PDB file of N, CA and C in Angstrom:
ATOM      1  N   VAL A  49     -47.091  23.888  32.827  1.00 77.00           N
ATOM      2  CA  VAL A  49     -47.603  24.805  33.828  1.00 77.00           C
ATOM      3  C   VAL A  49     -49.074  24.501  34.054  1.00 77.00           C
ATOM      4  N   GLY A  50     -49.443  24.337  35.309  1.00 84.00           N
ATOM      5  CA  GLY A  50     -50.848  24.128  35.648  1.00 84.00           C
ATOM      6  C   GLY A  50     -51.297  22.681  35.673  1.00 84.00           C
ATOM      7  N   ASP A  51     -50.458  21.737  35.261  1.00 86.00           N
ATOM      8  CA  ASP A  51     -50.830  20.324  35.343  1.00 86.00           C
ATOM      9  C   ASP A  51     -50.898  19.919  36.806  1.00 86.00           C
ATOM     10  N   SER A  52     -51.692  18.907  37.105  1.00 88.00           N
ATOM     11  CA  SER A  52     -51.786  18.453  38.490  1.00 88.00           C
ATOM     12  C   SER A  52     -52.033  16.956  38.539  1.00 88.00           C
ATOM     13  N   PHE A  53     -51.815  16.397  39.712  1.00 89.00           N
ATOM     14  CA  PHE A  53     -52.147  15.003  39.965  1.00 89.00           C
ATOM     15  C   PHE A  53     -52.589  14.886  41.413  1.00 89.00           C
ATOM     16  N   LEU A  54     -53.152  13.750  41.748  1.00 89.00           N
ATOM     17  CA  LEU A  54     -53.694  13.517  43.083  1.00 89.00           C
ATOM     18  C   LEU A  54     -53.148  12.209  43.611  1.00 89.00           C
ATOM     19  N   ILE A  55     -52.801  12.172  44.878  1.00 87.00           N
ATOM     20  CA  ILE A  55     -52.464  10.919  45.541  1.00 87.00           C
ATOM     21  C   ILE A  55     -53.626  10.632  46.478  1.00 87.00           C
ATOM     22  N   ALA A  56     -54.443   9.658  46.096  1.00 86.00           N
ATOM     23  CA  ALA A  56     -55.664   9.323  46.835  1.00 86.00           C
ATOM     24  C   ALA A  56     -55.428   8.149  47.779  1.00 86.00           C
ATOM     25  N   GLU A  57     -56.096   8.190  48.912  1.00 84.00           N
ATOM     26  CA  GLU A  57     -56.045   7.125  49.915  1.00 84.00           C
ATOM     27  C   GLU A  57     -54.615   6.781  50.330  1.00 84.00           C
ATOM     28  N   GLY A  58     -53.715   7.752  50.186  1.00 81.00           N
ATOM     29  CA  GLY A  58     -52.352   7.556  50.652  1.00 81.00           C
ATOM     30  C   GLY A  58     -51.413   6.860  49.691  1.00 81.00           C
ATOM     31  N   TYR A  59     -51.918   6.308  48.576  1.00 84.00           N
ATOM     32  CA  TYR A  59     -51.022   5.568  47.693  1.00 84.00           C
ATOM     33  C   TYR A  59     -51.462   5.495  46.226  1.00 84.00           C
ATOM     34  N   LYS A  60     -52.645   5.919  45.881  1.00 89.00           N
ATOM     35  CA  LYS A  60     -53.133   5.810  44.508  1.00 89.00           C
ATOM     36  C   LYS A  60     -52.819   7.094  43.736  1.00 89.00           C
ATOM     37  N   LEU A  61     -51.958   6.973  42.732  1.00 89.00           N
ATOM     38  CA  LEU A  61     -51.597   8.115  41.911  1.00 89.00           C
ATOM     39  C   LEU A  61     -52.630   8.271  40.805  1.00 89.00           C
ATOM     40  N   ILE A  62     -53.298   9.408  40.781  1.00 92.00           N
ATOM     41  CA  ILE A  62     -54.325   9.702  39.779  1.00 92.00           C
ATOM     42  C   ILE A  62     -53.858  10.918  38.992  1.00 92.00           C
ATOM     43  N   ALA A  63     -53.632  10.713  37.680  1.00 93.00           N
ATOM     44  CA  ALA A  63     -53.103  11.788  36.853  1.00 93.00           C
ATOM     45  C   ALA A  63     -53.697  11.736  35.459  1.00 93.00           C
ATOM     46  N   PRO A  64     -54.086  12.896  34.922  1.00 93.00           N
ATOM     47  CA  PRO A  64     -54.627  12.923  33.565  1.00 93.00           C
ATOM     48  C   PRO A  64     -53.542  12.750  32.498  1.00 93.00           C
ATOM     49  N   LYS A  65     -52.278  13.002  32.848  1.00 90.00           N
ATOM     50  CA  LYS A  65     -51.144  12.861  31.934  1.00 90.00           C
ATOM     51  C   LYS A  65     -50.086  11.984  32.590  1.00 90.00           C
ATOM     52  N   PRO A  66     -49.220  11.343  31.811  1.00 88.00           N
ATOM     53  CA  PRO A  66     -48.117  10.565  32.402  1.00 88.00           C
ATOM     54  C   PRO A  66     -47.232  11.451  33.279  1.00 88.00           C
ATOM     55  N   ILE A  67     -46.658  10.847  34.322  1.00 84.00           N
ATOM     56  CA  ILE A  67     -45.788  11.570  35.249  1.00 84.00           C
ATOM     57  C   ILE A  67     -44.432  10.878  35.280  1.00 84.00           C
ATOM     58  N   CYS A  68     -43.378  11.658  35.175  1.00 80.00           N
ATOM     59  CA  CYS A  68     -42.016  11.138  35.204  1.00 80.00           C
ATOM     60  C   CYS A  68     -41.682  10.612  36.604  1.00 80.00           C
ATOM     61  N   MET A  69     -41.109   9.431  36.658  1.00 80.00           N
ATOM     62  CA  MET A  69     -40.735   8.840  37.949  1.00 80.00           C
ATOM     63  C   MET A  69     -39.676   9.669  38.670  1.00 80.00           C
ATOM     64  N   HIS A  70     -38.777  10.317  37.925  1.00 77.00           N
ATOM     65  CA  HIS A  70     -37.763  11.159  38.572  1.00 77.00           C
ATOM     66  C   HIS A  70     -38.415  12.259  39.392  1.00 77.00           C
ATOM     67  N   SER A  71     -39.477  12.831  38.862  1.00 79.00           N
ATOM     68  CA  SER A  71     -40.110  13.945  39.559  1.00 79.00           C
ATOM     69  C   SER A  71     -40.753  13.504  40.870  1.00 79.00           C
ATOM     70  N   LEU A  72     -41.242  12.278  40.906  1.00 84.00           N
ATOM     71  CA  LEU A  72     -41.881  11.794  42.135  1.00 84.00           C
ATOM     72  C   LEU A  72     -40.880  11.578  43.270  1.00 84.00           C
ATOM     73  N   THR A  73     -39.619  11.352  42.941  1.00 85.00           N
ATOM     74  CA  THR A  73     -38.626  11.130  43.995  1.00 85.00           C
ATOM     75  C   THR A  73     -38.447  12.356  44.876  1.00 85.00           C
ATOM     76  N   SER A  74     -38.704  13.543  44.331  1.00 87.00           N
ATOM     77  CA  SER A  74     -38.574  14.749  45.157  1.00 87.00           C
ATOM     78  C   SER A  74     -39.720  14.876  46.151  1.00 87.00           C
ATOM     79  N   LEU A  75     -40.858  14.292  45.849  1.00 88.00           N
ATOM     80  CA  LEU A  75     -42.028  14.358  46.728  1.00 88.00           C
ATOM     81  C   LEU A  75     -42.001  13.289  47.819  1.00 88.00           C
ATOM     82  N   MET A  76     -41.500  12.126  47.497  1.00 88.00           N
ATOM     83  CA  MET A  76     -41.614  10.979  48.399  1.00 88.00           C
ATOM     84  C   MET A  76     -41.066  11.190  49.818  1.00 88.00           C
ATOM     85  N   PRO A  77     -39.916  11.841  50.011  1.00 89.00           N
ATOM     86  CA  PRO A  77     -39.433  12.009  51.387  1.00 89.00           C
ATOM     87  C   PRO A  77     -40.359  12.842  52.277  1.00 89.00           C
ATOM     88  N   TYR A  78     -41.212  13.667  51.661  1.00 91.00           N
ATOM     89  CA  TYR A  78     -42.061  14.577  52.421  1.00 91.00           C
ATOM     90  C   TYR A  78     -43.530  14.194  52.408  1.00 91.00           C
ATOM     91  N   TYR A  79     -43.894  13.229  51.586  1.00 87.00           N
ATOM     92  CA  TYR A  79     -45.299  12.913  51.367  1.00 87.00           C
ATOM     93  C   TYR A  79     -46.045  12.590  52.668  1.00 87.00           C
ATOM     94  N   VAL A  80     -45.526  11.708  53.474  1.00 88.00           N
ATOM     95  CA  VAL A  80     -46.239  11.302  54.690  1.00 88.00           C
ATOM     96  C   VAL A  80     -46.389  12.477  55.645  1.00 88.00           C
ATOM     97  N   ALA A  81     -45.324  13.222  55.867  1.00 91.00           N
ATOM     98  CA  ALA A  81     -45.404  14.371  56.774  1.00 91.00           C
ATOM     99  C   ALA A  81     -46.437  15.387  56.286  1.00 91.00           C
ATOM    100  N   LEU A  82     -46.411  15.704  54.991  1.00 90.00           N
ATOM    101  CA  LEU A  82     -47.377  16.662  54.456  1.00 90.00           C
ATOM    102  C   LEU A  82     -48.800  16.121  54.527  1.00 90.00           C
ATOM    103  N   SER A  83     -48.975  14.834  54.264  1.00 86.00           N
ATOM    104  CA  SER A  83     -50.320  14.250  54.303  1.00 86.00           C
ATOM    105  C   SER A  83     -50.883  14.210  55.723  1.00 86.00           C
ATOM    106  N   LYS A  84     -50.000  14.217  56.715  1.00 87.00           N
ATOM    107  CA  LYS A  84     -50.431  14.216  58.122  1.00 87.00           C
ATOM    108  C   LYS A  84     -50.612  15.622  58.669  1.00 87.00           C
ATOM    109  N   GLY A  85     -50.394  16.631  57.817  1.00 87.00           N
ATOM    110  CA  GLY A  85     -50.642  18.008  58.242  1.00 87.00           C
ATOM    111  C   GLY A  85     -49.449  18.742  58.822  1.00 87.00           C
ATOM    112  N   ILE A  86     -48.246  18.176  58.699  1.00 91.00           N
ATOM    113  CA  ILE A  86     -47.059  18.892  59.173  1.00 91.00           C
ATOM    114  C   ILE A  86     -46.907  20.154  58.322  1.00 91.00           C
ATOM    115  N   ASN A  87     -46.670  21.268  58.952  1.00 90.00           N
ATOM    116  CA  ASN A  87     -46.569  22.549  58.275  1.00 90.00           C
ATOM    117  C   ASN A  87     -45.360  22.568  57.343  1.00 90.00           C
ATOM    118  N   PRO A  88     -45.551  22.930  56.057  1.00 92.00           N
ATOM    119  CA  PRO A  88     -44.430  23.003  55.123  1.00 92.00           C
ATOM    120  C   PRO A  88     -43.317  23.942  55.572  1.00 92.00           C
ATOM    121  N   VAL A  89     -43.635  24.987  56.314  1.00 91.00           N
ATOM    122  CA  VAL A  89     -42.613  25.905  56.823  1.00 91.00           C
ATOM    123  C   VAL A  89     -41.687  25.157  57.772  1.00 91.00           C
ATOM    124  N   ALA A  90     -42.249  24.290  58.620  1.00 92.00           N
ATOM    125  CA  ALA A  90     -41.451  23.516  59.572  1.00 92.00           C
ATOM    126  C   ALA A  90     -40.511  22.546  58.859  1.00 92.00           C
ATOM    127  N   LEU A  91     -40.876  22.120  57.658  1.00 92.00           N
ATOM    128  CA  LEU A  91     -40.043  21.201  56.880  1.00 92.00           C
ATOM    129  C   LEU A  91     -39.049  21.930  55.979  1.00 92.00           C
ATOM    130  N   GLY A  92     -39.089  23.275  55.983  1.00 91.00           N
ATOM    131  CA  GLY A  92     -38.209  24.061  55.129  1.00 91.00           C
ATOM    132  C   GLY A  92     -38.648  24.089  53.676  1.00 91.00           C
ATOM    133  N   LEU A  93     -39.929  23.827  53.414  1.00 92.00           N
ATOM    134  CA  LEU A  93     -40.446  23.751  52.053  1.00 92.00           C
ATOM    135  C   LEU A  93     -41.305  24.946  51.669  1.00 92.00           C
ATOM    136  N   ALA A  94     -41.364  25.950  52.522  1.00 91.00           N
ATOM    137  CA  ALA A  94     -42.153  27.157  52.257  1.00 91.00           C
ATOM    138  C   ALA A  94     -41.650  28.275  53.157  1.00 91.00           C
ATOM    139  N   LYS A  95     -41.973  29.503  52.750  1.00 86.00           N
ATOM    140  CA  LYS A  95     -41.661  30.660  53.583  1.00 86.00           C
ATOM    141  C   LYS A  95     -42.829  30.904  54.526  1.00 86.00           C
ATOM    142  N   ASP A  96     -42.541  31.495  55.642  1.00 80.00           N
ATOM    143  CA  ASP A  96     -43.577  31.793  56.636  1.00 80.00           C
ATOM    144  C   ASP A  96     -44.223  33.131  56.315  1.00 80.00           C
ATOM    145  N   LYS A  97     -44.818  33.227  55.104  1.00 72.00           N
ATOM    146  CA  LYS A  97     -45.446  34.476  54.675  1.00 72.00           C
ATOM    147  C   LYS A  97     -46.733  34.197  53.932  1.00 72.00           C
ATOM    148  N   GLY A  98     -47.729  35.006  54.153  1.00 71.00           N
ATOM    149  CA  GLY A  98     -48.959  35.018  53.366  1.00 71.00           C
ATOM    150  C   GLY A  98     -49.606  33.681  53.075  1.00 71.00           C
ATOM    151  N   LYS A  99     -50.298  33.630  51.956  1.00 72.00           N
ATOM    152  CA  LYS A  99     -51.078  32.441  51.615  1.00 72.00           C
ATOM    153  C   LYS A  99     -50.208  31.243  51.246  1.00 72.00           C
ATOM    154  N   ASP A 100     -48.970  31.458  50.828  1.00 69.00           N
ATOM    155  CA  ASP A 100     -48.113  30.358  50.417  1.00 69.00           C
ATOM    156  C   ASP A 100     -47.545  29.553  51.578  1.00 69.00           C
ATOM    157  N   LYS A 101     -47.737  29.992  52.810  1.00 72.00           N
ATOM    158  CA  LYS A 101     -47.161  29.267  53.938  1.00 72.00           C
ATOM    159  C   LYS A 101     -47.802  27.895  54.140  1.00 72.00           C
ATOM    160  N   ASP A 102     -48.942  27.621  53.532  1.00 81.00           N
ATOM    161  CA  ASP A 102     -49.601  26.325  53.661  1.00 81.00           C
ATOM    162  C   ASP A 102     -49.326  25.402  52.473  1.00 81.00           C
ATOM    163  N   LYS A 103     -48.459  25.842  51.569  1.00 90.00           N
ATOM    164  CA  LYS A 103     -48.106  25.041  50.401  1.00 90.00           C
ATOM    165  C   LYS A 103     -46.620  24.727  50.448  1.00 90.00           C
ATOM    166  N   ALA A 104     -46.274  23.504  50.057  1.00 93.00           N
ATOM    167  CA  ALA A 104     -44.873  23.108  49.979  1.00 93.00           C
ATOM    168  C   ALA A 104     -44.403  23.277  48.538  1.00 93.00           C
ATOM    169  N   TYR A 105     -43.128  23.595  48.372  1.00 92.00           N
ATOM    170  CA  TYR A 105     -42.549  23.744  47.040  1.00 92.00           C
ATOM    171  C   TYR A 105     -41.342  22.828  46.931  1.00 92.00           C
ATOM    172  N   LEU A 106     -41.375  21.953  45.918  1.00 91.00           N
ATOM    173  CA  LEU A 106     -40.313  20.972  45.706  1.00 91.00           C
ATOM    174  C   LEU A 106     -39.876  21.022  44.255  1.00 91.00           C
ATOM    175  N   GLN A 107     -38.575  20.812  44.011  1.00 88.00           N
ATOM    176  CA  GLN A 107     -38.064  20.817  42.647  1.00 88.00           C
ATOM    177  C   GLN A 107     -37.680  19.410  42.236  1.00 88.00           C
ATOM    178  N   CYS A 108     -37.974  19.071  40.989  1.00 83.00           N
ATOM    179  CA  CYS A 108     -37.612  17.781  40.412  1.00 83.00           C
ATOM    180  C   CYS A 108     -36.105  17.592  40.484  1.00 83.00           C
ATOM    181  N   LEU A 109     -35.673  16.350  40.709  1.00 79.00           N
ATOM    182  CA  LEU A 109     -34.245  16.051  40.823  1.00 79.00           C
ATOM    183  C   LEU A 109     -33.600  15.653  39.496  1.00 79.00           C
ATOM    184  N   ASP A 110     -34.364  15.605  38.410  1.00 74.00           N
ATOM    185  CA  ASP A 110     -33.857  15.169  37.117  1.00 74.00           C
ATOM    186  C   ASP A 110     -32.765  16.114  36.606  1.00 74.00           C
ATOM    187  N   PRO A 111     -31.549  15.586  36.356  1.00 70.00           N
ATOM    188  CA  PRO A 111     -30.474  16.426  35.833  1.00 70.00           C
ATOM    189  C   PRO A 111     -30.635  16.606  34.331  1.00 70.00           C
ATOM    190  N   TYR A 112     -31.289  17.655  33.925  1.00 70.00           N
ATOM    191  CA  TYR A 112     -31.674  17.890  32.534  1.00 70.00           C
ATOM    192  C   TYR A 112     -30.548  17.639  31.542  1.00 70.00           C
ATOM    193  N   THR A 113     -29.367  18.132  31.802  1.00 71.00           N
ATOM    194  CA  THR A 113     -28.291  18.015  30.823  1.00 71.00           C
ATOM    195  C   THR A 113     -27.854  16.564  30.611  1.00 71.00           C
ATOM    196  N   LYS A 114     -28.111  15.692  31.559  1.00 72.00           N
ATOM    197  CA  LYS A 114     -27.710  14.286  31.438  1.00 72.00           C
ATOM    198  C   LYS A 114     -28.808  13.399  30.867  1.00 72.00           C
ATOM    199  N   THR A 115     -30.063  13.752  31.064  1.00 72.00           N
ATOM    200  CA  THR A 115     -31.161  12.856  30.661  1.00 72.00           C
ATOM    201  C   THR A 115     -32.040  13.403  29.557  1.00 72.00           C
ATOM    202  N   GLY A 116     -31.960  14.694  29.280  1.00 73.00           N
ATOM    203  CA  GLY A 116     -32.849  15.305  28.297  1.00 73.00           C
ATOM    204  C   GLY A 116     -34.224  15.598  28.876  1.00 73.00           C
ATOM    205  N   GLY A 117     -34.376  15.379  30.175  1.00 68.00           N
ATOM    206  CA  GLY A 117     -35.645  15.662  30.859  1.00 68.00           C
ATOM    207  C   GLY A 117     -35.783  17.140  31.135  1.00 68.00           C
ATOM    208  N   GLY A 118     -36.633  17.486  32.053  1.00 69.00           N
ATOM    209  CA  GLY A 118     -36.860  18.887  32.364  1.00 69.00           C
ATOM    210  C   GLY A 118     -36.859  19.138  33.847  1.00 69.00           C
ATOM    211  N   THR A 119     -36.830  20.375  34.226  1.00 75.00           N
ATOM    212  CA  THR A 119     -36.897  20.746  35.625  1.00 75.00           C
ATOM    213  C   THR A 119     -38.301  21.252  35.922  1.00 75.00           C
ATOM    214  N   VAL A 120     -38.882  20.734  36.978  1.00 81.00           N
ATOM    215  CA  VAL A 120     -40.239  21.076  37.380  1.00 81.00           C
ATOM    216  C   VAL A 120     -40.220  21.519  38.826  1.00 81.00           C
ATOM    217  N   VAL A 121     -41.002  22.534  39.159  1.00 86.00           N
ATOM    218  CA  VAL A 121     -41.207  22.911  40.550  1.00 86.00           C
ATOM    219  C   VAL A 121     -42.650  22.570  40.884  1.00 86.00           C
ATOM    220  N   PHE A 122     -42.833  21.743  41.913  1.00 89.00           N
ATOM    221  CA  PHE A 122     -44.162  21.333  42.344  1.00 89.00           C
ATOM    222  C   PHE A 122     -44.659  22.236  43.456  1.00 89.00           C
ATOM    223  N   GLU A 123     -45.913  22.630  43.378  1.00 90.00           N
ATOM    224  CA  GLU A 123     -46.600  23.293  44.479  1.00 90.00           C
ATOM    225  C   GLU A 123     -47.491  22.211  45.075  1.00 90.00           C
ATOM    226  N   VAL A 124     -47.231  21.843  46.314  1.00 90.00           N
ATOM    227  CA  VAL A 124     -47.918  20.724  46.953  1.00 90.00           C
ATOM    228  C   VAL A 124     -48.836  21.251  48.046  1.00 90.00           C
ATOM    229  N   SER A 125     -50.092  20.809  48.008  1.00 86.00           N
ATOM    230  CA  SER A 125     -51.035  21.199  49.063  1.00 86.00           C
ATOM    231  C   SER A 125     -51.945  20.028  49.379  1.00 86.00           C
ATOM    232  N   ARG A 126     -52.494  20.060  50.571  1.00 80.00           N
ATOM    233  CA  ARG A 126     -53.439  19.026  50.976  1.00 80.00           C
ATOM    234  C   ARG A 126     -54.788  19.322  50.379  1.00 80.00           C
ATOM    235  N   SER A 127     -55.489  18.279  49.976  1.00 72.00           N
ATOM    236  CA  SER A 127     -56.858  18.461  49.483  1.00 72.00           C
ATOM    237  C   SER A 127     -57.809  18.377  50.666  1.00 72.00           C
ATOM    238  N   ASN A 128     -59.083  18.536  50.412  1.00 59.00           N
ATOM    239  CA  ASN A 128     -60.094  18.428  51.470  1.00 59.00           C
ATOM    240  C   ASN A 128     -60.318  16.985  51.906  1.00 59.00           C
ATOM    241  N   ALA A 129     -59.970  16.035  51.032  1.00 52.00           N
ATOM    242  CA  ALA A 129     -60.154  14.629  51.371  1.00 52.00           C
ATOM    243  C   ALA A 129     -59.073  14.204  52.359  1.00 52.00           C
ATOM    244  N   LYS A 130     -59.392  13.267  53.223  1.00 49.00           N
ATOM    245  CA  LYS A 130     -58.456  12.823  54.244  1.00 49.00           C
ATOM    246  C   LYS A 130     -57.212  12.185  53.627  1.00 49.00           C
ATOM    247  N   SER A 131     -56.047  12.594  54.067  1.00 44.00           N
ATOM    248  CA  SER A 131     -54.725  12.104  53.713  1.00 44.00           C
ATOM    249  C   SER A 131     -54.423  12.107  52.219  1.00 44.00           C
ATOM    250  N   ASP A 132     -54.923  13.063  51.490  1.00 47.00           N
ATOM    251  CA  ASP A 132     -54.568  13.204  50.086  1.00 47.00           C
ATOM    252  C   ASP A 132     -53.664  14.417  49.927  1.00 47.00           C
ATOM    253  N   VAL A 133     -52.705  14.303  49.057  1.00 50.00           N
ATOM    254  CA  VAL A 133     -51.851  15.425  48.684  1.00 50.00           C
ATOM    255  C   VAL A 133     -52.006  15.579  47.190  1.00 50.00           C
ATOM    256  N   CYS A 134     -52.133  16.806  46.710  1.00 48.00           N
ATOM    257  CA  CYS A 134     -52.222  17.002  45.257  1.00 48.00           C
ATOM    258  C   CYS A 134     -51.257  18.075  44.813  1.00 48.00           C
TER     259      CYS A 134
END
């Protein structure tokens, strides 16, 4: 809970801790649209309510019972830097 990472300059993954590749697969289909400012509500990744309407929510695709991994829900938002998602 509370861990974060940054995708800088559109492709550089910057993370203080290792990140599971399975978890990144849930972000990849939406990364470009979110980095270009497409509203998460329009993509079906957020509710059209309050402060959360500008954040996307994605769940890790890792099937815990088969791999021993875990389930993670990502809160995705744009940073102030151009075309970064964190």
